[in-house]
Tab-separated table of C-alpha atoms in Angstrom:
chain	number	residue	atom	x	y	z
I	1	UNK	CA	16.547	-29.245	-3.992
I	2	UNK	CA	13.167	-28.050	-3.585
I	3	UNK	CA	12.280	-24.258	-2.531
I	4	UNK	CA	10.500	-24.153	0.524
I	5	UNK	CA	8.336	-21.367	1.266
I	6	UNK	CA	6.934	-20.954	4.656
I	7	UNK	CA	3.291	-20.162	4.319
I	8	UNK	CA	1.957	-18.346	7.172
I	9	UNK	CA	-1.710	-17.031	7.797
I	10	UNK	CA	-1.521	-13.352	6.284
I	11	UNK	CA	-1.185	-10.587	8.933
I	12	UNK	CA	-3.465	-7.768	9.152
I	13	UNK	CA	-0.936	-5.664	7.219
I	14	UNK	CA	-0.779	-8.135	4.559
I	15	UNK	CA	-4.535	-8.236	4.181
I	16	UNK	CA	-4.367	-4.613	4.096
I	17	UNK	CA	-2.159	-4.306	1.280
I	18	UNK	CA	-3.827	-7.091	-0.364
I	19	UNK	CA	-7.339	-5.329	-0.136
I	20	UNK	CA	-5.638	-2.341	-1.982
I	21	UNK	CA	-4.302	-4.183	-4.886
I	22	UNK	CA	-7.493	-3.990	-6.855
I	23	UNK	CA	-8.964	-0.981	-8.783
I	24	UNK	CA	-12.676	-1.393	-7.752
I	25	UNK	CA	-11.758	-1.813	-4.038
I	26	UNK	CA	-9.644	1.397	-4.303
I	27	UNK	CA	-12.231	3.220	-6.069
I	28	UNK	CA	-14.603	2.161	-3.087
I	29	UNK	CA	-12.078	3.356	-0.481
I	30	UNK	CA	-11.772	6.817	-2.557
I	31	UNK	CA	-15.678	6.964	-2.383
I	32	UNK	CA	-15.883	6.346	1.373
I	33	UNK	CA	-13.071	8.714	2.365
I	34	UNK	CA	-15.569	11.229	1.260
I	35	UNK	CA	-18.128	9.847	3.606
I	36	UNK	CA	-20.171	6.801	4.628
I	37	UNK	CA	-22.101	5.185	1.704
I	38	UNK	CA	-24.525	2.037	1.019
I	39	UNK	CA	-23.461	-0.856	-1.069
I	40	UNK	CA	-25.539	0.425	-4.019
I	41	UNK	CA	-23.945	3.806	-3.828
I	42	UNK	CA	-20.436	2.076	-4.000
I	43	UNK	CA	-21.413	-0.267	-6.761
I	44	UNK	CA	-23.192	2.215	-9.226
I	45	UNK	CA	-20.210	4.516	-9.973
I	46	UNK	CA	-18.155	1.607	-10.930
I	47	UNK	CA	-21.052	-0.315	-12.859
I	48	UNK	CA	-20.637	-3.366	-10.611
I	49	UNK	CA	-23.349	-5.922	-9.755
I	50	UNK	CA	-24.337	-5.705	-5.947
I	51	UNK	CA	-23.089	-9.346	-5.119
I	52	UNK	CA	-19.757	-8.482	-6.409
I	53	UNK	CA	-19.460	-5.208	-4.545
I	54	UNK	CA	-20.256	-7.157	-1.335
I	55	UNK	CA	-17.492	-9.487	-1.924
I	56	UNK	CA	-15.031	-6.627	-2.431
I	57	UNK	CA	-16.432	-4.967	0.447
I	58	UNK	CA	-15.837	-7.897	2.653
I	59	UNK	CA	-12.164	-7.991	1.493
I	60	UNK	CA	-11.749	-4.385	2.452
I	61	UNK	CA	-13.472	-5.140	6.074
I	62	UNK	CA	-11.125	-7.997	6.451
I	63	UNK	CA	-8.201	-5.731	5.797
I	64	UNK	CA	-9.375	-3.418	8.641
I	65	UNK	CA	-9.992	-0.606	6.126
I	66	UNK	CA	-13.570	-0.214	6.249
I	67	UNK	CA	-16.557	-1.250	8.812
I	68	UNK	CA	-20.159	-1.468	8.316
I	69	UNK	CA	-23.455	-0.867	10.334
I	70	UNK	CA	-26.747	-1.873	9.607
I	71	UNK	CA	-29.979	0.216	10.198
I	72	UNK	CA	-33.143	-1.395	9.137
I	73	UNK	CA	-32.433	-3.065	5.699
I	74	UNK	CA	-29.741	-0.588	4.812
I	75	UNK	CA	-25.965	-1.575	5.455
I	76	UNK	CA	-23.720	1.580	5.425
I	77	UNK	CA	-20.024	1.238	4.988
I	78	UNK	CA	-17.438	3.904	6.490
I	79	UNK	CA	-13.838	4.133	6.551
I	80	UNK	CA	-11.818	3.233	9.752
I	81	UNK	CA	-10.429	6.593	10.214
I	82	UNK	CA	-6.880	5.500	11.046
I	83	UNK	CA	-6.674	2.530	8.787
I	84	UNK	CA	-4.217	3.793	6.259
I	85	UNK	CA	-2.209	5.260	8.837
I	86	UNK	CA	0.068	2.291	8.848
I	87	UNK	CA	0.586	2.252	5.175
I	88	UNK	CA	1.285	6.079	5.140
I	89	UNK	CA	3.767	5.922	7.885
I	90	UNK	CA	5.479	2.799	6.470
I	91	UNK	CA	5.965	4.582	3.096
I	92	UNK	CA	7.346	7.647	4.933
I	93	UNK	CA	9.884	5.686	6.607
I	94	UNK	CA	11.070	3.867	3.605
I	95	UNK	CA	11.182	7.370	1.796
I	96	UNK	CA	13.248	9.061	4.687
I	97	UNK	CA	15.756	6.046	4.751
I	98	UNK	CA	16.147	6.425	1.051
I	99	UNK	CA	17.039	10.163	1.460
I	100	UNK	CA	19.401	9.251	4.008
I	101	UNK	CA	21.039	6.779	1.869
I	102	UNK	CA	21.211	9.013	-1.042
I	103	UNK	CA	22.775	11.863	1.285
I	104	UNK	CA	25.380	9.474	2.555
I	105	UNK	CA	26.288	8.303	-1.275
I	106	UNK	CA	26.531	12.063	-2.234
I	107	UNK	CA	28.766	12.640	0.793
I	108	UNK	CA	31.040	9.703	-0.023
I	109	UNK	CA	31.341	10.951	-3.511
I	110	UNK	CA	32.315	14.462	-2.528
I	111	UNK	CA	34.936	13.092	-0.305
I	112	UNK	CA	36.738	10.755	-2.951
I	113	UNK	CA	39.890	12.432	-4.152
I	114	UNK	CA	39.445	14.789	-7.015
I	115	UNK	CA	40.800	13.939	-10.243
I	116	UNK	CA	43.052	16.850	-11.243
I	117	UNK	CA	41.225	18.555	-14.224
I	118	UNK	CA	43.975	20.797	-14.881
I	119	UNK	CA	46.390	17.630	-15.485
H	1	UNK	CA	-28.081	-15.310	-11.357
H	2	UNK	CA	-24.253	-15.731	-11.598
H	3	UNK	CA	-22.046	-13.004	-10.331
H	4	UNK	CA	-19.740	-11.715	-13.161
H	5	UNK	CA	-16.513	-10.290	-12.042
H	6	UNK	CA	-14.435	-8.694	-14.827
H	7	UNK	CA	-11.047	-9.998	-14.693
H	8	UNK	CA	-8.593	-7.577	-16.229
H	9	UNK	CA	-4.699	-7.655	-16.474
H	10	UNK	CA	-3.544	-6.231	-12.954
H	11	UNK	CA	-2.189	-2.631	-13.534
H	12	UNK	CA	1.165	-1.556	-12.307
H	13	UNK	CA	-0.427	-0.193	-9.177
H	14	UNK	CA	-2.183	-3.402	-8.367
H	15	UNK	CA	0.884	-5.179	-8.667
H	16	UNK	CA	2.800	-2.559	-6.467
H	17	UNK	CA	0.154	-3.135	-3.615
H	18	UNK	CA	0.358	-6.704	-4.147
H	19	UNK	CA	4.130	-6.890	-4.033
H	20	UNK	CA	4.031	-5.233	-0.561
H	21	UNK	CA	1.208	-7.500	0.789
H	22	UNK	CA	4.023	-9.899	2.167
H	23	UNK	CA	6.292	-9.690	5.169
H	24	UNK	CA	9.496	-10.912	3.596
H	25	UNK	CA	9.079	-8.560	0.605
H	26	UNK	CA	8.346	-5.603	2.896
H	27	UNK	CA	11.516	-6.684	4.841
H	28	UNK	CA	13.373	-6.583	1.564
H	29	UNK	CA	12.074	-3.088	0.702
H	30	UNK	CA	13.016	-1.782	4.291
H	31	UNK	CA	16.561	-3.231	3.606
H	32	UNK	CA	16.962	-1.713	0.138
H	33	UNK	CA	15.683	1.665	1.365
H	34	UNK	CA	18.940	1.894	3.285
H	35	UNK	CA	20.916	1.213	0.160
H	36	UNK	CA	21.597	-1.522	-2.707
H	37	UNK	CA	22.004	-5.359	-1.779
H	38	UNK	CA	22.694	-8.727	-3.173
H	39	UNK	CA	20.261	-11.411	-3.077
H	40	UNK	CA	22.272	-13.070	-0.317
H	41	UNK	CA	22.328	-9.909	1.739
H	42	UNK	CA	18.715	-9.701	1.452
H	43	UNK	CA	17.957	-13.362	2.089
H	44	UNK	CA	20.302	-13.881	5.095
H	45	UNK	CA	18.381	-11.411	7.603
H	46	UNK	CA	15.032	-13.261	7.076
H	47	UNK	CA	16.601	-16.689	6.889
H	48	UNK	CA	15.445	-17.369	3.611
H	49	UNK	CA	16.659	-19.766	0.641
H	50	UNK	CA	18.049	-18.011	-2.286
H	51	UNK	CA	15.728	-19.196	-4.693
H	52	UNK	CA	12.769	-18.080	-2.561
H	53	UNK	CA	14.452	-14.609	-2.100
H	54	UNK	CA	14.832	-14.444	-6.026
H	55	UNK	CA	11.303	-15.368	-6.301
H	56	UNK	CA	10.168	-12.600	-3.968
H	57	UNK	CA	12.492	-10.063	-5.685
H	58	UNK	CA	10.779	-10.959	-9.049
H	59	UNK	CA	7.433	-9.804	-7.705
H	60	UNK	CA	9.160	-6.626	-6.343
H	61	UNK	CA	10.508	-5.886	-9.896
H	62	UNK	CA	7.401	-6.669	-11.560
H	63	UNK	CA	5.514	-4.146	-9.166
H	64	UNK	CA	8.102	-1.428	-10.306
H	65	UNK	CA	9.612	-1.204	-6.653
H	66	UNK	CA	13.053	-2.433	-7.255
H	67	UNK	CA	15.477	-2.994	-10.056
H	68	UNK	CA	18.631	-5.206	-10.498
H	69	UNK	CA	21.991	-4.785	-12.208
H	70	UNK	CA	24.410	-7.523	-12.717
H	71	UNK	CA	28.268	-6.982	-12.565
H	72	UNK	CA	30.224	-10.275	-13.039
H	73	UNK	CA	28.496	-12.956	-11.205
H	74	UNK	CA	26.901	-10.660	-8.551
H	75	UNK	CA	23.420	-9.113	-9.065
H	76	UNK	CA	22.584	-6.172	-7.059
H	77	UNK	CA	19.286	-4.948	-6.208
H	78	UNK	CA	18.316	-1.188	-5.595
H	79	UNK	CA	15.032	0.600	-5.034
H	80	UNK	CA	13.376	2.597	-7.602
H	81	UNK	CA	13.556	5.915	-5.933
H	82	UNK	CA	10.016	7.242	-6.810
H	83	UNK	CA	8.385	3.871	-6.680
H	84	UNK	CA	6.535	4.392	-3.458
H	85	UNK	CA	5.475	7.944	-4.185
H	86	UNK	CA	2.324	6.843	-5.703
H	87	UNK	CA	1.247	4.850	-2.570
H	88	UNK	CA	2.357	7.712	-0.389
H	89	UNK	CA	0.409	10.342	-2.367
H	90	UNK	CA	-2.836	8.151	-2.798
H	91	UNK	CA	-2.893	7.507	1.103
H	92	UNK	CA	-2.212	11.258	1.706
H	93	UNK	CA	-5.222	12.119	-0.648
H	94	UNK	CA	-7.624	9.805	1.227
H	95	UNK	CA	-6.606	10.947	4.482
H	96	UNK	CA	-7.179	14.752	3.456
H	97	UNK	CA	-10.664	13.599	2.020
H	98	UNK	CA	-11.458	11.849	5.445
H	99	UNK	CA	-10.448	15.125	7.321
H	100	UNK	CA	-12.562	17.236	4.879
H	101	UNK	CA	-15.724	14.901	5.485
H	102	UNK	CA	-15.165	14.975	9.240
H	103	UNK	CA	-14.891	18.713	9.323
H	104	UNK	CA	-18.179	18.870	7.243
H	105	UNK	CA	-19.747	16.449	9.572
H	106	UNK	CA	-18.692	18.407	12.447
H	107	UNK	CA	-19.954	21.777	11.045
H	108	UNK	CA	-23.430	20.083	10.131
H	109	UNK	CA	-23.628	19.087	13.841
H	110	UNK	CA	-22.712	22.474	15.040
H	111	UNK	CA	-25.558	24.011	12.903
H	112	UNK	CA	-28.083	21.626	14.223
H	113	UNK	CA	-30.873	23.520	16.366
H	114	UNK	CA	-29.745	23.288	19.835
H	115	UNK	CA	-31.665	21.474	22.500
H	116	UNK	CA	-32.699	24.006	25.073
H	117	UNK	CA	-30.823	22.798	28.260
H	118	UNK	CA	-32.562	25.191	30.528
H	119	UNK	CA	-36.076	23.702	29.706
């Protein structure tokens, strides 16, 4: 029996998580969260060659996390302000669900018939 | 000139984001946030063959998001309670930085010499 894995086109959300699964790209997002920057300004602090930086920025653009505008010869990158909202909300919902599950477990344990400690 | 990209072993954080870059694995995390489950219970709702489910669960385990315990012939998967904390905090820090950057921009714009509307 062969294992069949359905390969579908990655969704925007898949690409967003994928884009953040790299320390250089996360460093770029950290920098861009403090304000717009050029490729050079993004590449220098992480000692990255400009062509590599451009490739990583493309992945971040494809993930909908950043966008760029060109003025003359300089391309400036900026965060999409609501880009990380989905991830933040998704994580928060999981944490809320976990807390509810823990509370239910604690309640179920509290309702167990107590062993008589005096016996 | 060749572009040199330094390939390093993915970190735990990289693997965590990578693990969540797939809709089936996110569905498993959503299920496990509501309580522990067997492979079968995780595979059925997303109509996935068990061997595929096991592979996806391995990725989630490698990402430190879930762990499993075996009792008799049944392996049960559970969330690592603090696994998503890093991502939640990382996103929150970026959003805070973005807000500060926007506030600074707004302040800078407010301090610009006003054009005299009466002129």
